[in-house]
C-alpha positions as YAML, in Angstrom:
chain: A
units: angstrom
residues:
- id: 1
  name: MET
  ca: [-4.97, -15.59, -15.15]
- id: 2
  name: THR
  ca: [-8.81, -16.24, -15.10]
- id: 3
  name: VAL
  ca: [-11.25, -14.25, -12.58]
- id: 4
  name: LEU
  ca: [-14.68, -15.80, -11.92]
- id: 5
  name: LEU
  ca: [-17.22, -12.32, -11.22]
- id: 6
  name: ILE
  ca: [-19.78, -14.03, -9.05]
- id: 7
  name: ALA
  ca: [-23.03, -11.50, -9.08]
- id: 8
  name: GLY
  ca: [-25.03, -12.77, -5.65]
- id: 9
  name: SER
  ca: [-27.97, -9.94, -6.44]
- id: 10
  name: PRO
  ca: [-31.46, -10.74, -6.74]
- id: 11
  name: SER
  ca: [-31.69, -7.88, -9.06]
- id: 12
  name: GLU
  ca: [-31.17, -7.70, -12.90]
- id: 13
  name: ARG
  ca: [-30.15, -4.74, -12.84]
- id: 14
  name: SER
  ca: [-28.59, -2.74, -9.55]
- id: 15
  name: ARG
  ca: [-25.27, -0.84, -7.90]
- id: 16
  name: THR
  ca: [-24.52, -4.64, -6.47]
- id: 17
  name: ALA
  ca: [-24.19, -5.55, -10.78]
- id: 18
  name: ALA
  ca: [-23.06, -2.24, -12.05]
- id: 19
  name: LEU
  ca: [-19.79, -2.57, -9.01]
- id: 20
  name: LEU
  ca: [-18.86, -6.15, -10.09]
- id: 21
  name: ASN
  ca: [-19.08, -5.12, -13.98]
- id: 22
  name: ALA
  ca: [-16.73, -1.89, -12.95]
- id: 23
  name: THR
  ca: [-13.94, -4.45, -11.55]
- id: 24
  name: GLY
  ca: [-14.74, -7.06, -14.09]
- id: 25
  name: GLN
  ca: [-13.68, -4.24, -16.72]
- id: 26
  name: ARG
  ca: [-10.68, -3.42, -15.16]
- id: 27
  name: LEU
  ca: [-9.70, -7.25, -15.13]
- id: 28
  name: ALA
  ca: [-10.19, -7.68, -17.99]
- id: 29
  name: PHE
  ca: [-8.02, -4.50, -19.14]
- id: 30
  name: ARG
  ca: [-4.86, -5.65, -17.47]
- id: 31
  name: GLY
  ca: [-5.78, -8.96, -19.42]
- id: 32
  name: ALA
  ca: [-7.73, -12.05, -17.33]
- id: 33
  name: GLN
  ca: [-9.86, -13.66, -19.08]
- id: 34
  name: VAL
  ca: [-13.18, -12.65, -17.60]
- id: 35
  name: GLU
  ca: [-16.56, -14.83, -17.38]
- id: 36
  name: THR
  ca: [-19.49, -14.15, -14.79]
- id: 37
  name: LEU
  ca: [-22.13, -16.28, -12.79]
- id: 38
  name: ARG
  ca: [-25.12, -14.30, -11.89]
- id: 39
  name: VAL
  ca: [-26.27, -16.46, -9.13]
- id: 40
  name: ARG
  ca: [-30.14, -15.60, -10.08]
- id: 41
  name: ASP
  ca: [-30.23, -17.88, -13.47]
- id: 42
  name: LEU
  ca: [-29.83, -20.65, -12.40]
- id: 43
  name: PRO
  ca: [-33.01, -22.28, -11.68]
- id: 44
  name: PRO
  ca: [-34.04, -21.71, -7.54]
- id: 45
  name: GLN
  ca: [-35.57, -25.40, -6.86]
- id: 46
  name: ALA
  ca: [-32.51, -26.89, -7.28]
- id: 47
  name: LEU
  ca: [-30.29, -23.99, -5.56]
- id: 48
  name: LEU
  ca: [-33.08, -23.78, -2.49]
- id: 49
  name: LEU
  ca: [-33.41, -27.82, -3.06]
- id: 50
  name: ALA
  ca: [-30.02, -27.88, -2.95]
- id: 51
  name: ASP
  ca: [-29.93, -30.46, -6.43]
- id: 52
  name: PHE
  ca: [-26.01, -30.55, -5.77]
- id: 53
  name: GLY
  ca: [-26.83, -32.91, -9.76]
- id: 54
  name: ASN
  ca: [-28.52, -30.36, -11.44]
- id: 55
  name: PRO
  ca: [-27.08, -29.21, -14.15]
- id: 56
  name: ALA
  ca: [-26.70, -25.56, -14.23]
- id: 57
  name: VAL
  ca: [-25.42, -26.07, -10.55]
- id: 58
  name: ILE
  ca: [-21.96, -28.38, -11.74]
- id: 59
  name: ARG
  ca: [-21.52, -26.57, -14.66]
- id: 60
  name: ALA
  ca: [-21.38, -23.39, -12.49]
- id: 61
  name: THR
  ca: [-20.17, -25.90, -9.58]
- id: 62
  name: ALA
  ca: [-17.58, -26.34, -12.37]
- id: 63
  name: GLN
  ca: [-16.16, -22.92, -13.32]
- id: 64
  name: VAL
  ca: [-15.74, -22.09, -9.88]
- id: 65
  name: ASP
  ca: [-12.98, -24.71, -10.10]
- id: 66
  name: ALA
  ca: [-11.05, -23.11, -12.71]
- id: 67
  name: ALA
  ca: [-10.94, -19.88, -12.04]
- id: 68
  name: ASP
  ca: [-7.64, -18.99, -10.27]
- id: 69
  name: ILE
  ca: [-9.29, -15.95, -8.72]
- id: 70
  name: VAL
  ca: [-13.21, -15.16, -7.61]
- id: 71
  name: VAL
  ca: [-14.98, -11.50, -7.59]
- id: 72
  name: VAL
  ca: [-17.78, -12.27, -5.36]
- id: 73
  name: ALA
  ca: [-20.62, -8.68, -4.81]
- id: 74
  name: THR
  ca: [-23.38, -8.74, -3.14]
- id: 75
  name: PRO
  ca: [-26.10, -6.50, -2.28]
- id: 76
  name: VAL
  ca: [-26.19, -6.11, 1.74]
- id: 77
  name: TYR
  ca: [-29.93, -6.93, 4.01]
- id: 78
  name: LYS
  ca: [-30.92, -6.34, 7.33]
- id: 79
  name: ALA
  ca: [-26.41, -7.01, 8.08]
- id: 80
  name: ALA
  ca: [-25.81, -9.89, 5.72]
- id: 81
  name: TYR
  ca: [-25.17, -10.87, 1.97]
- id: 82
  name: SER
  ca: [-27.97, -11.54, -0.25]
- id: 83
  name: GLY
  ca: [-29.75, -15.07, 0.27]
- id: 84
  name: VAL
  ca: [-30.48, -15.97, -3.55]
- id: 85
  name: LEU
  ca: [-25.42, -15.57, -2.97]
- id: 86
  name: LYS
  ca: [-26.41, -17.87, 0.09]
- id: 87
  name: VAL
  ca: [-28.16, -21.16, -0.97]
- id: 88
  name: PHE
  ca: [-25.76, -21.04, -3.74]
- id: 89
  name: LEU
  ca: [-22.74, -21.06, -1.42]
- id: 90
  name: ASP
  ca: [-23.77, -23.63, 0.49]
- id: 91
  name: LEU
  ca: [-23.87, -25.56, -2.44]
- id: 92
  name: LEU
  ca: [-20.10, -25.26, -3.19]
- id: 93
  name: PRO
  ca: [-17.43, -28.44, -2.38]
- id: 94
  name: GLN
  ca: [-15.77, -27.47, 1.22]
- id: 95
  name: THR
  ca: [-12.61, -26.56, -0.92]
- id: 96
  name: ALA
  ca: [-14.62, -24.82, -3.74]
- id: 97
  name: LEU
  ca: [-11.97, -21.56, -3.17]
- id: 98
  name: LYS
  ca: [-9.26, -24.17, -2.08]
- id: 99
  name: GLY
  ca: [-6.09, -21.45, -3.72]
- id: 100
  name: LYS
  ca: [-7.76, -19.17, -5.17]
- id: 101
  name: THR
  ca: [-7.93, -15.10, -3.92]
- id: 102
  name: VAL
  ca: [-10.92, -13.30, -3.07]
- id: 103
  name: LEU
  ca: [-11.97, -9.86, -3.34]
- id: 104
  name: PRO
  ca: [-15.52, -9.93, -1.62]
- id: 105
  name: LEU
  ca: [-17.78, -6.27, -2.72]
- id: 106
  name: ALA
  ca: [-20.69, -4.95, -0.94]
- id: 107
  name: THR
  ca: [-23.41, -2.81, -2.19]
- id: 108
  name: GLY
  ca: [-25.51, -0.78, 0.63]
- id: 109
  name: GLY
  ca: [-27.99, 1.97, 1.47]
- id: 110
  name: SER
  ca: [-25.82, 3.00, 4.09]
- id: 111
  name: PRO
  ca: [-21.76, 3.30, 6.03]
- id: 112
  name: HIS
  ca: [-23.94, 1.28, 8.78]
- id: 113
  name: HIS
  ca: [-23.82, -2.54, 6.79]
- id: 114
  name: MET
  ca: [-19.70, -2.37, 6.27]
- id: 115
  name: LEU
  ca: [-19.03, -4.84, 8.42]
- id: 116
  name: ALA
  ca: [-21.80, -7.82, 6.97]
- id: 117
  name: LEU
  ca: [-18.56, -8.03, 4.61]
- id: 118
  name: ASP
  ca: [-16.11, -9.01, 7.66]
- id: 119
  name: TYR
  ca: [-18.39, -10.51, 10.09]
- id: 120
  name: ALA
  ca: [-21.10, -11.95, 7.66]
- id: 121
  name: LEU
  ca: [-19.81, -13.09, 4.58]
- id: 122
  name: ARG
  ca: [-15.59, -13.78, 4.90]
- id: 123
  name: PRO
  ca: [-15.57, -16.40, 7.35]
- id: 124
  name: VAL
  ca: [-17.97, -18.66, 4.58]
- id: 125
  name: LEU
  ca: [-15.68, -17.48, 2.18]
- id: 126
  name: GLN
  ca: [-12.77, -19.01, 4.86]
- id: 127
  name: SER
  ca: [-14.69, -21.63, 5.28]
- id: 128
  name: LEU
  ca: [-14.67, -22.64, 1.75]
- id: 129
  name: GLY
  ca: [-10.79, -22.79, 1.64]
- id: 130
  name: ALA
  ca: [-10.17, -19.18, -0.14]
- id: 131
  name: LYS
  ca: [-6.31, -19.60, -0.04]
- id: 132
  name: HIS
  ca: [-5.85, -15.60, 0.60]
- id: 133
  name: ILE
  ca: [-8.84, -13.16, 0.73]
- id: 134
  name: LEU
  ca: [-8.49, -9.35, -0.42]
- id: 135
  name: PRO
  ca: [-9.82, -6.22, 2.18]
- id: 136
  name: GLY
  ca: [-13.97, -6.32, 0.30]
- id: 137
  name: ILE
  ca: [-15.01, -3.08, -0.40]
- id: 138
  name: TYR
  ca: [-18.38, -1.51, 0.09]
- id: 139
  name: ALA
  ca: [-19.89, 1.10, -1.62]
- id: 140
  name: THR
  ca: [-22.88, 2.75, -0.07]
- id: 141
  name: ASP
  ca: [-25.36, 3.79, -3.01]
- id: 142
  name: ALA
  ca: [-24.28, 7.91, -2.84]
- id: 143
  name: GLN
  ca: [-20.75, 6.08, -4.35]
- id: 144
  name: VAL
  ca: [-22.87, 3.58, -6.78]
- id: 145
  name: VAL
  ca: [-24.96, 6.95, -8.06]
- id: 146
  name: VAL
  ca: [-28.16, 6.09, -11.48]
- id: 147
  name: ASN
  ca: [-27.14, 8.46, -14.12]
- id: 148
  name: PRO
  ca: [-30.00, 10.15, -16.50]
- id: 149
  name: GLU
  ca: [-29.36, 6.82, -18.78]
- id: 150
  name: GLY
  ca: [-30.08, 4.59, -16.96]
- id: 151
  name: GLY
  ca: [-26.93, 3.48, -16.55]
- id: 152
  name: TYR
  ca: [-24.79, 3.69, -12.98]
- id: 153
  name: HIS
  ca: [-22.25, 5.43, -12.20]
- id: 154
  name: VAL
  ca: [-18.50, 4.49, -9.40]
- id: 155
  name: ALA
  ca: [-17.59, 7.33, -7.71]
- id: 156
  name: ASP
  ca: [-14.29, 8.48, -8.26]
- id: 157
  name: ASP
  ca: [-12.77, 7.08, -4.14]
- id: 158
  name: ILE
  ca: [-14.28, 3.69, -5.16]
- id: 159
  name: GLY
  ca: [-13.47, 3.87, -8.49]
- id: 160
  name: GLU
  ca: [-9.32, 3.96, -6.69]
- id: 161
  name: ARG
  ca: [-10.08, 1.05, -4.27]
- id: 162
  name: LEU
  ca: [-11.00, -1.28, -7.21]
- id: 163
  name: ASP
  ca: [-8.11, 0.02, -9.04]
- id: 164
  name: ASP
  ca: [-5.66, -0.47, -6.39]
- id: 165
  name: ALA
  ca: [-7.74, -4.56, -5.20]
- id: 166
  name: VAL
  ca: [-6.71, -5.61, -8.96]
- id: 167
  name: ASN
  ca: [-3.61, -4.24, -8.76]
- id: 168
  name: THR
  ca: [-2.67, -6.28, -5.91]
- id: 169
  name: LEU
  ca: [-4.96, -9.63, -7.67]
- id: 170
  name: VAL
  ca: [-2.66, -8.40, -11.46]
- id: 171
  name: ASN
  ca: [0.47, -8.40, -8.41]
- id: 172
  name: GLU
  ca: [-0.28, -12.02, -6.30]
- id: 173
  name: HIS
  ca: [-1.29, -14.24, -9.29]
- id: 174
  name: LEU
  ca: [2.05, -13.49, -11.08]
- id: 175
  name: SER
  ca: [4.14, -13.38, -8.09]
- id: 176
  name: LEU
  ca: [2.04, -16.95, -7.35]
- id: 177
  name: THR
  ca: [2.37, -18.56, -11.43]
- id: 178
  name: ASN
  ca: [6.79, -17.62, -11.29]
- id: 179
  name: ALA
  ca: [7.09, -18.81, -7.65]
- id: 180
  name: GLY
  ca: [9.58, -21.69, -7.85]
- id: 181
  name: ARG
  ca: [10.94, -20.99, -11.67]
- id: 182
  name: PHE
  ca: [14.44, -19.85, -12.44]
- id: 183
  name: SER
  ca: [14.24, -16.60, -14.43]
- id: 184
  name: SER
  ca: [16.18, -17.45, -18.04]
- id: 185
  name: VAL
  ca: [19.61, -16.59, -18.68]
- id: 186
  name: PRO
  ca: [20.70, -15.51, -21.96]
- id: 187
  name: PHE
  ca: [23.48, -18.29, -23.76]
- id: 188
  name: SER
  ca: [25.69, -15.96, -23.82]
- id: 189
  name: GLN
  ca: [26.12, -16.13, -20.02]
- id: 190
  name: VAL
  ca: [26.25, -19.14, -19.02]
- id: 191
  name: ARG
  ca: [29.35, -20.22, -17.51]
- id: 192
  name: CYS
  ca: [30.36, -24.00, -17.52]
- id: 193
  name: SER
  ca: [33.54, -25.70, -15.39]
- id: 194
  name: VAL
  ca: [34.99, -28.89, -16.00]
...
C-alpha cells in the first residue's frame, strides 16, 4: 500500500505539518510505504504559471498517480484551504485521484473554520475523481501545541481520530486488494467428482 502525504502548508514547520507527520507515522507503523510531497518545495514560477511541463511538476503528478491513498493537509486561511495547495491541485489532471481513497486534514486557529474541509476542499477532491473521501480531521491550535523543545504535540482526541482514520484507510485498502480473489484452500480439502 503506497500513501502520498501532500503538505499544503507554505511553512516548513507548522501545526499542519505536525498533523500530517502524525498521520504518516501511524500509516508507516501499519506497513504502508509513505512518501511526502511538500507543495512549497515545488518551483513557485511553475506553480503560478501552470507549467505542466516543468520536471518538478511532472514528478509531483507522477507521485500522485502512483499512490493508492492520498492524505492532503492544509492550514485554513479565511475559511478556505491554502493558496499553495490550490495552485497544485489545479495542475493535476482531471482524473488524478480516480480510484484513490483520500483523507483530508486541516488546521486552523479556531473551530469556526472547520467547515472549510467540507465546503472548500472536498468539492475539489471530488472533482479530481477521488473514489472515496474519508471524513476530514480538523485540529485547532489548541489541539496541536508547541512543546518546550520547539516540536509539536497532537492532542489525544485528535490522535484517536487519526488512529480511526488510519484504520479505515488500511482496512479499505485491504478489502479492495482482496476483492474478487478466492481464499486459498489447502490441497487436503480439495474434492473432485468425475
